Short mmCIF file of C-alpha atoms in Angstrom, two decimals:
data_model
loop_
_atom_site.label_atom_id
_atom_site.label_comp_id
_atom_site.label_asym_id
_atom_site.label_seq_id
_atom_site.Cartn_x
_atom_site.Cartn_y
_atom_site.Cartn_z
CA UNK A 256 34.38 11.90 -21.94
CA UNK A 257 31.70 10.70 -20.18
CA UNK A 258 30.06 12.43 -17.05
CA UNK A 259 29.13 10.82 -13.87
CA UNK A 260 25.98 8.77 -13.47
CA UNK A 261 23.33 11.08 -12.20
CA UNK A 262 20.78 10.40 -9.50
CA UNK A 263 16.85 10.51 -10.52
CA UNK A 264 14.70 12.29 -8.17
CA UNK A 265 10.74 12.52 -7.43
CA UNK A 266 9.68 16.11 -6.25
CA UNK A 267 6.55 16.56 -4.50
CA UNK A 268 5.13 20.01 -5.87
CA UNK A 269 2.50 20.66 -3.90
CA UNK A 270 0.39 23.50 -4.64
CA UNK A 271 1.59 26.65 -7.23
CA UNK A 272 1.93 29.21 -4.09
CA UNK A 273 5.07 27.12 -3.06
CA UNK A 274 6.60 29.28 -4.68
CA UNK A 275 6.43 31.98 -2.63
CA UNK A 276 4.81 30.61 0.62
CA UNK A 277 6.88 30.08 3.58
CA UNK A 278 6.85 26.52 4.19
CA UNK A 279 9.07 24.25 4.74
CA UNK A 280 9.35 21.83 0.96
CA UNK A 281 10.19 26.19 -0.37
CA UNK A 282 13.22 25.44 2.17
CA UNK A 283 14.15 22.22 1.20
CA UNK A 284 14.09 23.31 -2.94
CA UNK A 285 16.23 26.39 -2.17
CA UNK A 286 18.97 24.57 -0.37
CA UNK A 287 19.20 22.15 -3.76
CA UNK A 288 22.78 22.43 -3.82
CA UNK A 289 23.11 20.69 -1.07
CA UNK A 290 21.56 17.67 -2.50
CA UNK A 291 23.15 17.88 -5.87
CA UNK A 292 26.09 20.58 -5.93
CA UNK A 293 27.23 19.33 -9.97
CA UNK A 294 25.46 21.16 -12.24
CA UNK A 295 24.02 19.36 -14.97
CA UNK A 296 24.13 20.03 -18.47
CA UNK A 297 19.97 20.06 -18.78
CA UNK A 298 16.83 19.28 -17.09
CA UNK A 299 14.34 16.44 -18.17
CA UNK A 300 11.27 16.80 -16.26
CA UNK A 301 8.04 14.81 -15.94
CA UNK A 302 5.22 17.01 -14.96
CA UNK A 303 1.95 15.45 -13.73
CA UNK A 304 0.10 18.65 -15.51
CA UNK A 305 1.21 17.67 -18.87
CA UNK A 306 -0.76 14.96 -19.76
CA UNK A 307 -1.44 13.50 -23.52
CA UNK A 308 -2.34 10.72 -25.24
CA UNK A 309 0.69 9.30 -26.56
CA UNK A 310 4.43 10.68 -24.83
CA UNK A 311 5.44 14.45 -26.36
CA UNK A 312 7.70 16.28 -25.65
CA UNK A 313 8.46 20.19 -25.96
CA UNK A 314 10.57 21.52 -28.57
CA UNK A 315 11.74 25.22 -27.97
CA UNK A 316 14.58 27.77 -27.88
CA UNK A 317 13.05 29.55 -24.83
CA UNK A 318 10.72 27.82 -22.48
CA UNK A 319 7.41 29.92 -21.71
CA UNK A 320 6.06 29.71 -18.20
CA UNK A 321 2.27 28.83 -18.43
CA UNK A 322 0.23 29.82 -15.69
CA UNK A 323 -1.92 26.76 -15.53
CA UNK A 324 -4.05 27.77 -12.26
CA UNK A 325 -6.92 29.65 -11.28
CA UNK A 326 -7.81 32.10 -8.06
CA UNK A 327 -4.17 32.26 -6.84
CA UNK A 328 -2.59 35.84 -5.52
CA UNK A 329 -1.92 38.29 -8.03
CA UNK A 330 2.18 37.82 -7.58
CA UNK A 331 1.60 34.17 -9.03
CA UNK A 332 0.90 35.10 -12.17
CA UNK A 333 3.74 37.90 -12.67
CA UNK A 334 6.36 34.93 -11.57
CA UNK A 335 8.27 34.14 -15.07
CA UNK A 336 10.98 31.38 -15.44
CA UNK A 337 12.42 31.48 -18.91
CA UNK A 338 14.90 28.79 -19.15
CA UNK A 339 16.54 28.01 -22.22
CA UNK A 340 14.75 25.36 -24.22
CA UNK A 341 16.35 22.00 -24.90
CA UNK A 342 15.82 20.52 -28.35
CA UNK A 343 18.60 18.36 -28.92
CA UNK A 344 17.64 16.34 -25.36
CA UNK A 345 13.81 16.25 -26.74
CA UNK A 346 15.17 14.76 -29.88
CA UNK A 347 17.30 12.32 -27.91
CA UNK A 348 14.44 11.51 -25.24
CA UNK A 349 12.38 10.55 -28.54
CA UNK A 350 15.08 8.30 -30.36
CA UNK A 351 15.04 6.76 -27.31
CA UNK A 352 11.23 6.28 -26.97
CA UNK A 353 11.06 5.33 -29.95
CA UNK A 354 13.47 2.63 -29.67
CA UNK A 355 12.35 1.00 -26.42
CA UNK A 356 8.69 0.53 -28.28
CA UNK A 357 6.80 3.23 -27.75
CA UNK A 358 5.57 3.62 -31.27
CA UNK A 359 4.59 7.34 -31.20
CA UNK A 360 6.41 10.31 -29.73
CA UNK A 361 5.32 13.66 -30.40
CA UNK A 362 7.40 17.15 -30.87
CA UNK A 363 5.83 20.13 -29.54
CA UNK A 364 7.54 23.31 -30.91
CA UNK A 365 4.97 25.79 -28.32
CA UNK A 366 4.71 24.24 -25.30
CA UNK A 367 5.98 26.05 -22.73
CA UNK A 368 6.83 24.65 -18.80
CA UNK A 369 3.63 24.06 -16.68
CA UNK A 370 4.16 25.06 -12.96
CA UNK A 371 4.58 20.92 -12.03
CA UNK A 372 7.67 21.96 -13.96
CA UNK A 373 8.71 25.68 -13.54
CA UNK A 374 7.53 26.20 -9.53
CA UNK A 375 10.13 23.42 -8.19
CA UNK A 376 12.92 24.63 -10.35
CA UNK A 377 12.35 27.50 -10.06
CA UNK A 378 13.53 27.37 -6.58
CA UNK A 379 16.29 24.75 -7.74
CA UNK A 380 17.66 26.56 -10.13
CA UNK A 381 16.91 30.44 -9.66
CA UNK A 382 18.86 31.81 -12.64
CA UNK A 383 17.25 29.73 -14.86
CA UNK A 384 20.35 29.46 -17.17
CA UNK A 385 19.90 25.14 -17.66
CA UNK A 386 18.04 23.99 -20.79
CA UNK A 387 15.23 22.11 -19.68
CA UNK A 388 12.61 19.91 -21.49
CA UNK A 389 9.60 18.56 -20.60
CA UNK A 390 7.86 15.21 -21.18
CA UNK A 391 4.45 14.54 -20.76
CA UNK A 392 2.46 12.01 -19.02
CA UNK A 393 0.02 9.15 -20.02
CA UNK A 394 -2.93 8.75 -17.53
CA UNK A 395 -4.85 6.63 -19.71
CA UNK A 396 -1.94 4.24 -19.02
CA UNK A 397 -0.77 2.55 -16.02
CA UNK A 398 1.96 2.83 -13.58
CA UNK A 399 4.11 -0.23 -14.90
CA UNK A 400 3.73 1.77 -18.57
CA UNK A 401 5.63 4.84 -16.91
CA UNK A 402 8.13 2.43 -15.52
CA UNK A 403 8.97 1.04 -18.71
CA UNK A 404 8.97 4.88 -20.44
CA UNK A 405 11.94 5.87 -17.31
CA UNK A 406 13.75 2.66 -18.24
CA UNK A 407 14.14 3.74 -21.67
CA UNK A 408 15.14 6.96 -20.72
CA UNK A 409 18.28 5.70 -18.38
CA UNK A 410 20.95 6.13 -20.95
CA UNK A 411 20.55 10.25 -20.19
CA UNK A 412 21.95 9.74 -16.65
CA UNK A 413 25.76 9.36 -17.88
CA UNK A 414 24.72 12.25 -20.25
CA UNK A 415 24.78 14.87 -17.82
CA UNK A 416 21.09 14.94 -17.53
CA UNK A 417 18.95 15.43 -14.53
CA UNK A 418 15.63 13.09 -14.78
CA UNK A 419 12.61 14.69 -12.16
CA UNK A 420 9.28 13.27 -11.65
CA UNK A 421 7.37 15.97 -10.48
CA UNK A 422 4.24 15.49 -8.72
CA UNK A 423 2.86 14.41 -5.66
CA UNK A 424 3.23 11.71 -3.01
CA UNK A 425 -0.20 12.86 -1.84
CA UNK A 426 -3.12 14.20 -4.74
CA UNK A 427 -6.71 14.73 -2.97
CA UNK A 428 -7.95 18.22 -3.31
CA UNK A 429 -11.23 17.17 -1.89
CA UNK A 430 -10.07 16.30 1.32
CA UNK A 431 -7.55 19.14 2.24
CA UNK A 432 -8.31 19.96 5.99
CA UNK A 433 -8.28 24.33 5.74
CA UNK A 434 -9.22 24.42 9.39
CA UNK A 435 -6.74 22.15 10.99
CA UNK A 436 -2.87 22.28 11.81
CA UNK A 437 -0.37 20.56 9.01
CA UNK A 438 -0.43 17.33 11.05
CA UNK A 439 -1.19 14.54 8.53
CA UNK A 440 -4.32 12.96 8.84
CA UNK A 441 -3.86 9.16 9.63
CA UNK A 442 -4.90 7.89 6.14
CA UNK A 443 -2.54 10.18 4.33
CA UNK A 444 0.57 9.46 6.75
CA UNK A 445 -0.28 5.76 6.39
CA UNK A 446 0.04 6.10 2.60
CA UNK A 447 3.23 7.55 2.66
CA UNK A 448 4.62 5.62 4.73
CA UNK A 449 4.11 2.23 2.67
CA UNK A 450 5.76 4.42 -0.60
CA UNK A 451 8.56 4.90 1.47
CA UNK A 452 8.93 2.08 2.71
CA UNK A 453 8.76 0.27 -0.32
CA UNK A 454 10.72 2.45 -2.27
CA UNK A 455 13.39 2.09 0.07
CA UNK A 456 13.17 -1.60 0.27
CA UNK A 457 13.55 -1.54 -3.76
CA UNK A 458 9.72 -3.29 -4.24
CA UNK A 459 9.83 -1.44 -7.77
CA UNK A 460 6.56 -3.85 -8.94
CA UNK A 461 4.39 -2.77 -5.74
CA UNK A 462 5.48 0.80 -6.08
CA UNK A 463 4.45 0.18 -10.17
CA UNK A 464 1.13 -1.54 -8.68
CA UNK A 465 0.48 0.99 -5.69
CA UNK A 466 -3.29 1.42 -6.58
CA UNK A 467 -3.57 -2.14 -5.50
CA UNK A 468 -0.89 -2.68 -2.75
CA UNK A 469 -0.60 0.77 -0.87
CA UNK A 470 -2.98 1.46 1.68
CA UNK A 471 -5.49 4.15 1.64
CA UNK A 472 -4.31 4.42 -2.56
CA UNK A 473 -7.81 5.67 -3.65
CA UNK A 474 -7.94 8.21 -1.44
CA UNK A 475 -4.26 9.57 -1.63
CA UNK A 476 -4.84 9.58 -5.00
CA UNK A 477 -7.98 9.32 -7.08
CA UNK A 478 -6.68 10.41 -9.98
CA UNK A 479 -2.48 8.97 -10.75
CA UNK A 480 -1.33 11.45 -12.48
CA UNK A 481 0.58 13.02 -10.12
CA UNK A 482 2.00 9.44 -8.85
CA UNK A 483 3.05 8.68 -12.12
CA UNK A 484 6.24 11.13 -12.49
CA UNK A 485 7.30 9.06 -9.79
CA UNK A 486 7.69 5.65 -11.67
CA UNK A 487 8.74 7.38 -15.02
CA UNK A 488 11.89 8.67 -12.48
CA UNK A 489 12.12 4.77 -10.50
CA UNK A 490 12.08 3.18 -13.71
CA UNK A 491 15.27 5.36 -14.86
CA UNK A 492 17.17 4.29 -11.67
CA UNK A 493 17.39 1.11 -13.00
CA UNK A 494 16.10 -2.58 -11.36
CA UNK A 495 16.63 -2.80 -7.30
CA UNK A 496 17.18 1.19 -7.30
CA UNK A 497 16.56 1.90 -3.85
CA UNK A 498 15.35 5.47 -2.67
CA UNK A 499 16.63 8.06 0.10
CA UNK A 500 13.62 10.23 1.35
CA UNK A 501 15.17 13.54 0.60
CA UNK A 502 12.56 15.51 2.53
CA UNK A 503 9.37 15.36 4.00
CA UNK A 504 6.82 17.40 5.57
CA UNK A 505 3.03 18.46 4.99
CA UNK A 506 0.54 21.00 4.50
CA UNK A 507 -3.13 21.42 4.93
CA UNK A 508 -3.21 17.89 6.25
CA UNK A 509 -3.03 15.87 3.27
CA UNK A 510 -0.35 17.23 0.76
CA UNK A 511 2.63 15.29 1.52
CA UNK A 512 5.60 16.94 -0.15
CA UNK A 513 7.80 13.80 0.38
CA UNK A 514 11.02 14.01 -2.03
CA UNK A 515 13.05 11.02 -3.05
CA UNK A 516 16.50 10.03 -5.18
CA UNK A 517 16.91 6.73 -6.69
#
């Protein structure tokens, strides 16, 4: 029997201490069953922190939690989510790699879930009892290439699997404003606004281009990994996909933690 179609979502992560800071994005991941009350049968999540050469993704039984940060609070590094693993899904997410044309798709049988993966579900999914598996990203490529790498991965969506990007709709850690309120600052609100806006008009080849048609781009994000998540999950929504902002809100002036479906 087949399921029903699934939603793809983009999750803006933020910072590792949202998982225990009191802000409003914790809120909004908590209350997850209001935005999808069917549980699904696993978890395929794009992390911006896992980033390789050519796709991979994890093979295991039980998924490790890597504590992939530095100078955080003590409790950080004693949180543990130890989902079940998902290696039937990462064997299916690489047949279908491999037959959309990506020539190469790694297994790795040790890689744990970095904390683009396990902070937000943790929150989602608090009894960690869903097999999830994670899939890396390519910065080397381009946005258009993670497109392409979500379209392939569509078929999982009447499969009971839930596709995240996870990463953020803002990425500057040079410019985050310590000393000021969480009021965006005018270049980062701009930004945001134009994703949104084009992501709910459906302008998937801007959104795929965004370094060259979003304002501010360069300084929202100087790096694209953690933009990227975002057209691996538009690209598995399929052509004209239009988004809902699920959430939205900000901290330290520049971290947007806007949340979309497709």
């Amino acid at each position: 029997m087949q399921m029903p179609m699934m939603d793809t979502y983009f999750i803006s992560h933020g910072a590792p201490t949202l998982a225990i800071e009191d802000l409003p994005a914790r809120d909004f991941l908590l209350n997850w069953d209001k935005v999808l009350p069917q549980k699904p049968k696993a978890v395929l999540i794009i992390s911006a922190h896992w980033d390789t050469s050519v796709p991979s993704v994890n093979i295991v039984t039980t998924n490790s939690t890597i504590h992939d940060f530095y100078g955080f609070p003590e409790e950080m590094y004693e949180l543990q989510y130890n989902s079940p693993g998902a290696p039937d899904l990462a064997k299916r997410v690489k047949e279908l790699l491999i037959n959309s044309g990506f020539k190469t798709v790694r297994e790795d049988p040790s890689r744990g879930l970095d904390h683009g993966a396990w902070v937000p579900l943790s929150l989602m999914y608090p009894k960690a009892d869903i097999p999830v598996c994670q899939l890396s990203i390519q910065s080397r490529q381009n946005g258009e290439y993670h497109y392409k790498m979500g379209q392939a991965l569509a078929p999982l969506k009447s499969e009971g699997v839930l596709i995240i990007g996870s990463g953020s709709a803002t990425h500057n850690l040079r410019a985050l404003d310590f000393y000021g309120s969480n009021k965006p600052v005018p270049w980062a609100q701009a930004f945001v606004n134009w994703v949104t806006e084009a992501l709910s008009d459906g302008r998937h080849a801007e959104v795929n281009h965004f370094q060259e048609k979003a304002p501010n781009a360069r300084m929202a994000h100087p790096y694209p990994d953690h933009f990227y998540p975002l057209n691996v999950a538009l690209g598995a929504a399929g052509e004209g996909a239009k988004a809902e902002l699920l959430h939205n809100s900000w901290s330290l002036g520049t971290i947007a933690y806007a949340s979309y479906a497709f």
